[in-house]
Amino acid sequence: MIYGNIHSVETCGTVDGPGIRYIVFTQGCLLRCQYCHNADTWKMGTGKQVTPEEIVEDVLKYKAFMDASGGGITVSGGEPLLQMPFVTELFKLCKEKGIHTTIDTSGGCFANKPEFLEELNELLTYTDLILLDIKHIDSKRHIKLTGKPNEQILEFARYLSDKKVPVWIRHVLVPTINDQDEYLERLGDFIGTLENVEKVEILPYHQLGVYKWEALGYKYPLSEISSPSDESVEHAYQMLTRNLKKPVAQG
């Protein structure tokens, strides 16, 4: 029996993939993003243990709403790729029921090793869409922002491009951290090398998760930073999409 460790579910999400979505938030993450609004999902091996069958049984209650909106299931986190056997079995069952499948990932645990790639490739056969969050194009700045470098994340993006897996690129725009033209230009250049980008989403930084940090006894490091303006968000979108080889939907 395969089990997954999850934090929670959201039954009618509208911002993590197309249409109305059933979102599973997995437990456990390797990154420590300074703006994370799900810091309570960081710890590995905790949360509620569930089987893929239990999740699908609940998902089917909402299938009519999802189908009518072009929606489906999204597995988010935490980091879903830390629990690939669970997500693979879940998506396999979902595809048998005609449910669209999406993974929301940072790619932070990607490893170009045979055993990892074998599991990943099996999962991708049941995955319709990847939401890939690229947090900073500069590796040193990425370490400061998340605690980890970004080389394996960019390698993951190139791997998905080579495999022709549909991807939405997501970028949380944080004033003074990653909104400078130097970084937006570099990230736009990188995105322009990918062959599989269907959409680019600029997610404005916010402080909605601060209460979780406080409840966990953590000091929130970006308390002095405000959300970006609408003009800054639009500027970032133009910078990130200017080199794409085909038009994409705007997020």
Tab-separated table of C-alpha atoms in Angstrom:
chain	number	residue	atom	x	y	z
A	1	MET	CA	0.000	0.000	0.000
A	2	ILE	CA	1.310	3.441	-0.996
A	3	TYR	CA	0.828	6.333	1.408
A	4	GLY	CA	1.484	10.036	1.054
A	5	ASN	CA	2.040	12.643	3.726
A	6	ILE	CA	-0.188	15.616	3.066
A	7	HIS	CA	-0.832	18.878	4.861
A	8	SER	CA	-4.334	19.632	3.594
A	9	VAL	CA	-6.622	19.783	0.564
A	10	GLU	CA	-8.543	22.591	-1.117
A	11	THR	CA	-11.610	21.408	-2.976
A	12	CYS	CA	-12.373	24.339	-5.285
A	13	GLY	CA	-9.108	26.113	-6.068
A	14	THR	CA	-8.951	28.509	-8.998
A	15	VAL	CA	-5.342	29.757	-9.066
A	16	ASP	CA	-3.212	26.603	-9.382
A	17	GLY	CA	-3.813	25.485	-12.937
A	18	PRO	CA	-6.705	25.729	-15.405
A	19	GLY	CA	-10.328	25.686	-14.260
A	20	ILE	CA	-11.661	24.618	-10.881
A	21	ARG	CA	-9.150	22.343	-9.178
A	22	TYR	CA	-8.884	19.938	-6.281
A	23	ILE	CA	-5.539	20.830	-4.689
A	24	VAL	CA	-3.501	18.467	-2.542
A	25	PHE	CA	-0.836	20.170	-0.431
A	26	THR	CA	1.919	17.666	0.308
A	27	GLN	CA	4.044	17.805	3.438
A	28	GLY	CA	7.798	18.362	3.232
A	29	CYS	CA	10.047	20.787	1.348
A	30	LEU	CA	13.791	21.300	0.918
A	31	LEU	CA	13.585	25.055	0.263
A	32	ARG	CA	13.104	27.705	2.923
A	33	CYS	CA	11.738	30.593	0.894
A	34	GLN	CA	11.755	33.860	2.806
A	35	TYR	CA	8.233	34.686	1.593
A	36	CYS	CA	6.727	31.189	1.900
A	37	HIS	CA	3.045	31.291	2.804
A	38	ASN	CA	2.994	27.569	3.643
A	39	ALA	CA	5.869	27.361	6.130
A	40	ASP	CA	3.853	24.780	8.037
A	41	THR	CA	4.442	22.338	5.148
A	42	TRP	CA	8.254	22.397	5.453
A	43	LYS	CA	8.786	19.557	7.924
A	44	MET	CA	9.310	16.137	6.360
A	45	GLY	CA	7.473	13.007	7.446
A	46	THR	CA	4.638	14.792	9.212
A	47	GLY	CA	1.081	15.648	8.268
A	48	LYS	CA	-1.755	13.252	7.526
A	49	GLN	CA	-1.087	9.896	5.893
A	50	VAL	CA	-3.458	9.115	3.029
A	51	THR	CA	-3.642	6.658	0.157
A	52	PRO	CA	-4.101	7.656	-3.498
A	53	GLU	CA	-7.425	5.787	-3.447
A	54	GLU	CA	-8.701	7.929	-0.579
A	55	ILE	CA	-7.830	11.119	-2.434
A	56	VAL	CA	-9.468	9.983	-5.674
A	57	GLU	CA	-12.627	8.952	-3.837
A	58	ASP	CA	-12.932	12.526	-2.555
A	59	VAL	CA	-11.910	14.129	-5.864
A	60	LEU	CA	-14.735	12.360	-7.698
A	61	LYS	CA	-17.293	14.261	-5.595
A	62	TYR	CA	-16.208	17.431	-7.427
A	63	LYS	CA	-15.553	15.996	-10.884
A	64	ALA	CA	-18.642	17.529	-12.491
A	65	PHE	CA	-17.557	21.032	-11.438
A	66	MET	CA	-13.997	20.408	-12.584
A	67	ASP	CA	-15.063	18.999	-15.935
A	68	ALA	CA	-17.392	21.932	-16.625
A	69	SER	CA	-14.556	24.411	-16.033
A	70	GLY	CA	-11.718	22.499	-17.684
A	71	GLY	CA	-10.204	21.848	-14.277
A	72	GLY	CA	-8.728	18.842	-12.516
A	73	ILE	CA	-6.368	17.953	-9.690
A	74	THR	CA	-3.204	19.818	-8.683
A	75	VAL	CA	-0.615	18.421	-6.286
A	76	SER	CA	1.272	21.236	-4.606
A	77	GLY	CA	3.268	21.563	-1.421
A	78	GLY	CA	5.493	21.479	0.222
A	79	GLU	CA	7.255	19.763	-2.655
A	80	PRO	CA	5.336	17.023	-4.534
A	81	LEU	CA	8.451	15.557	-6.166
A	82	LEU	CA	9.676	14.405	-2.752
A	83	GLN	CA	6.800	11.880	-2.818
A	84	MET	CA	6.841	10.701	-6.436
A	85	PRO	CA	5.566	7.125	-5.913
A	86	PHE	CA	2.489	8.499	-4.144
A	87	VAL	CA	1.837	11.209	-6.766
A	88	THR	CA	2.397	8.738	-9.618
A	89	GLU	CA	-0.172	6.297	-8.257
A	90	LEU	CA	-2.594	9.152	-7.555
A	91	PHE	CA	-2.263	10.535	-11.089
A	92	LYS	CA	-2.541	7.086	-12.617
A	93	LEU	CA	-5.891	6.600	-10.892
A	94	CYS	CA	-6.976	10.117	-11.880
A	95	LYS	CA	-6.213	9.525	-15.564
A	96	GLU	CA	-8.304	6.334	-15.421
A	97	LYS	CA	-11.187	8.606	-14.356
A	98	GLY	CA	-10.485	11.228	-17.021
A	99	ILE	CA	-9.175	13.857	-14.594
A	100	HIS	CA	-6.647	16.491	-15.710
A	101	THR	CA	-3.441	16.337	-13.637
A	102	THR	CA	-1.053	19.125	-12.635
A	103	ILE	CA	2.050	19.344	-10.432
A	104	ASP	CA	2.978	22.634	-8.745
A	105	THR	CA	6.704	22.402	-8.017
A	106	SER	CA	9.861	24.407	-7.421
A	107	GLY	CA	11.975	21.618	-8.935
A	108	GLY	CA	14.299	22.017	-5.977
A	109	CYS	CA	14.840	18.279	-5.475
A	110	PHE	CA	15.575	17.467	-9.134
A	111	ALA	CA	18.563	15.157	-9.577
A	112	ASN	CA	20.044	14.001	-12.880
A	113	LYS	CA	20.502	10.478	-11.567
A	114	PRO	CA	19.092	7.269	-13.085
A	115	GLU	CA	16.987	6.295	-10.078
A	116	PHE	CA	15.423	9.765	-9.803
A	117	LEU	CA	14.828	10.100	-13.536
A	118	GLU	CA	13.212	6.660	-13.689
A	119	GLU	CA	10.639	7.693	-11.088
A	120	LEU	CA	10.190	11.125	-12.658
A	121	ASN	CA	9.639	9.778	-16.168
A	122	GLU	CA	6.958	7.400	-14.918
A	123	LEU	CA	5.214	10.268	-13.141
A	124	LEU	CA	5.384	12.458	-16.251
A	125	THR	CA	3.483	9.854	-18.279
A	126	TYR	CA	0.443	10.635	-16.107
A	127	THR	CA	1.040	14.402	-15.817
A	128	ASP	CA	-0.735	16.883	-18.084
A	129	LEU	CA	0.861	20.097	-16.823
A	130	ILE	CA	3.712	21.355	-14.630
A	131	LEU	CA	3.556	24.669	-12.794
A	132	LEU	CA	7.239	25.498	-12.335
A	133	ASP	CA	8.113	28.225	-9.861
A	134	ILE	CA	11.441	29.881	-10.710
A	135	LYS	CA	12.172	32.093	-7.730
A	136	HIS	CA	15.402	33.831	-8.796
A	137	ILE	CA	17.649	33.489	-11.840
A	138	ASP	CA	20.845	34.334	-9.934
A	139	SER	CA	22.074	31.328	-7.952
A	140	LYS	CA	23.737	33.319	-5.152
A	141	ARG	CA	20.595	35.411	-4.726
A	142	HIS	CA	18.546	32.223	-4.901
A	143	ILE	CA	20.535	30.790	-1.989
A	144	LYS	CA	19.863	33.893	0.068
A	145	LEU	CA	16.154	33.798	-0.810
A	146	THR	CA	15.520	30.049	-0.442
A	147	GLY	CA	18.518	28.454	1.260
A	148	LYS	CA	19.415	26.433	-1.860
A	149	PRO	CA	21.097	27.122	-5.233
A	150	ASN	CA	19.075	27.148	-8.446
A	151	GLU	CA	21.211	25.112	-10.862
A	152	GLN	CA	19.157	21.931	-10.464
A	153	ILE	CA	15.937	23.915	-10.882
A	154	LEU	CA	17.083	25.356	-14.203
A	155	GLU	CA	18.278	21.900	-15.239
A	156	PHE	CA	14.817	20.563	-14.403
A	157	ALA	CA	13.241	23.255	-16.592
A	158	ARG	CA	15.500	22.260	-19.508
A	159	TYR	CA	14.701	18.588	-18.926
A	160	LEU	CA	10.958	19.279	-19.118
A	161	SER	CA	11.525	21.294	-22.285
A	162	ASP	CA	13.422	18.414	-23.886
A	163	LYS	CA	10.596	16.049	-22.899
A	164	LYS	CA	7.991	18.465	-24.328
A	165	VAL	CA	6.056	18.494	-21.045
A	166	PRO	CA	3.643	21.479	-20.985
A	167	VAL	CA	4.771	24.068	-18.430
A	168	TRP	CA	3.466	27.247	-16.880
A	169	ILE	CA	6.344	29.328	-15.528
A	170	ARG	CA	5.544	31.101	-12.261
A	171	HIS	CA	7.610	33.887	-10.735
A	172	VAL	CA	6.849	35.548	-7.405
A	173	LEU	CA	7.821	39.192	-7.895
A	174	VAL	CA	9.443	40.535	-4.713
A	175	PRO	CA	10.419	44.230	-4.686
A	176	THR	CA	14.166	44.818	-4.080
A	177	ILE	CA	14.796	41.040	-4.241
A	178	ASN	CA	14.134	39.928	-7.827
A	179	ASP	CA	12.338	42.789	-9.583
A	180	GLN	CA	15.469	44.487	-10.959
A	181	ASP	CA	15.716	44.605	-14.751
A	182	GLU	CA	19.066	42.799	-14.637
A	183	TYR	CA	17.456	39.693	-13.151
A	184	LEU	CA	14.229	39.939	-15.140
A	185	GLU	CA	16.228	40.172	-18.362
A	186	ARG	CA	18.316	37.114	-17.474
A	187	LEU	CA	15.244	35.136	-16.484
A	188	GLY	CA	13.476	36.188	-19.680
A	189	ASP	CA	16.477	35.053	-21.708
A	190	PHE	CA	16.375	31.669	-19.987
A	191	ILE	CA	12.626	31.228	-20.445
A	192	GLY	CA	13.111	32.088	-24.125
A	193	THR	CA	15.299	28.978	-24.545
A	194	LEU	CA	12.462	26.656	-23.446
A	195	GLU	CA	10.227	24.988	-26.029
A	196	ASN	CA	7.319	23.991	-23.789
A	197	VAL	CA	6.096	27.178	-22.061
A	198	GLU	CA	2.327	27.630	-22.391
A	199	LYS	CA	1.871	30.433	-19.887
A	200	VAL	CA	3.853	32.825	-17.720
A	201	GLU	CA	2.415	33.959	-14.396
A	202	ILE	CA	3.776	36.859	-12.349
A	203	LEU	CA	2.627	36.360	-8.758
A	204	PRO	CA	2.822	39.589	-6.722
A	205	TYR	CA	4.592	39.154	-3.392
A	206	HIS	CA	2.317	39.388	-0.335
A	207	GLN	CA	2.524	38.842	3.403
A	208	LEU	CA	-0.552	36.618	3.825
A	209	GLY	CA	1.491	33.813	5.368
A	210	VAL	CA	3.128	35.885	8.109
A	211	TYR	CA	0.735	34.580	10.765
A	212	LYS	CA	1.943	31.027	10.084
A	213	TRP	CA	5.561	32.047	10.632
A	214	GLU	CA	4.585	33.679	13.922
A	215	ALA	CA	2.565	30.634	15.009
A	216	LEU	CA	5.591	28.434	14.301
A	217	GLY	CA	7.868	30.754	16.262
A	218	TYR	CA	9.811	31.903	13.176
A	219	LYS	CA	10.914	35.466	12.468
A	220	TYR	CA	9.513	36.616	9.131
A	221	PRO	CA	12.474	38.074	7.160
A	222	LEU	CA	10.653	40.251	4.621
A	223	SER	CA	8.369	42.195	6.934
A	224	GLU	CA	9.588	45.551	5.572
A	225	ILE	CA	8.778	44.734	1.937
A	226	SER	CA	5.468	45.777	0.364
A	227	SER	CA	3.638	44.232	-2.565
A	228	PRO	CA	4.689	45.359	-6.064
A	229	SER	CA	2.592	47.804	-8.056
A	230	ASP	CA	0.424	46.693	-10.967
A	231	GLU	CA	2.835	48.516	-13.262
A	232	SER	CA	5.790	46.546	-11.874
A	233	VAL	CA	3.938	43.271	-12.397
A	234	GLU	CA	3.110	44.153	-16.003
A	235	HIS	CA	6.700	45.253	-16.647
A	236	ALA	CA	8.006	41.957	-15.275
A	237	TYR	CA	5.591	40.021	-17.477
A	238	GLN	CA	6.809	41.843	-20.579
A	239	MET	CA	10.440	41.222	-19.643
A	240	LEU	CA	9.899	37.501	-19.030
A	241	THR	CA	7.932	36.841	-22.217
A	242	ARG	CA	9.762	38.994	-24.739
A	243	ASN	CA	11.886	36.127	-26.118
A	244	LEU	CA	9.270	33.397	-26.275
A	245	LYS	CA	8.999	31.681	-29.636
A	246	LYS	CA	5.179	31.514	-29.516
A	247	PRO	CA	2.481	33.618	-27.830
A	248	VAL	CA	1.511	32.513	-24.330
A	249	ALA	CA	-1.433	33.181	-22.044
A	250	GLN	CA	-0.914	35.921	-19.497
A	251	GLY	CA	-1.251	35.123	-15.788
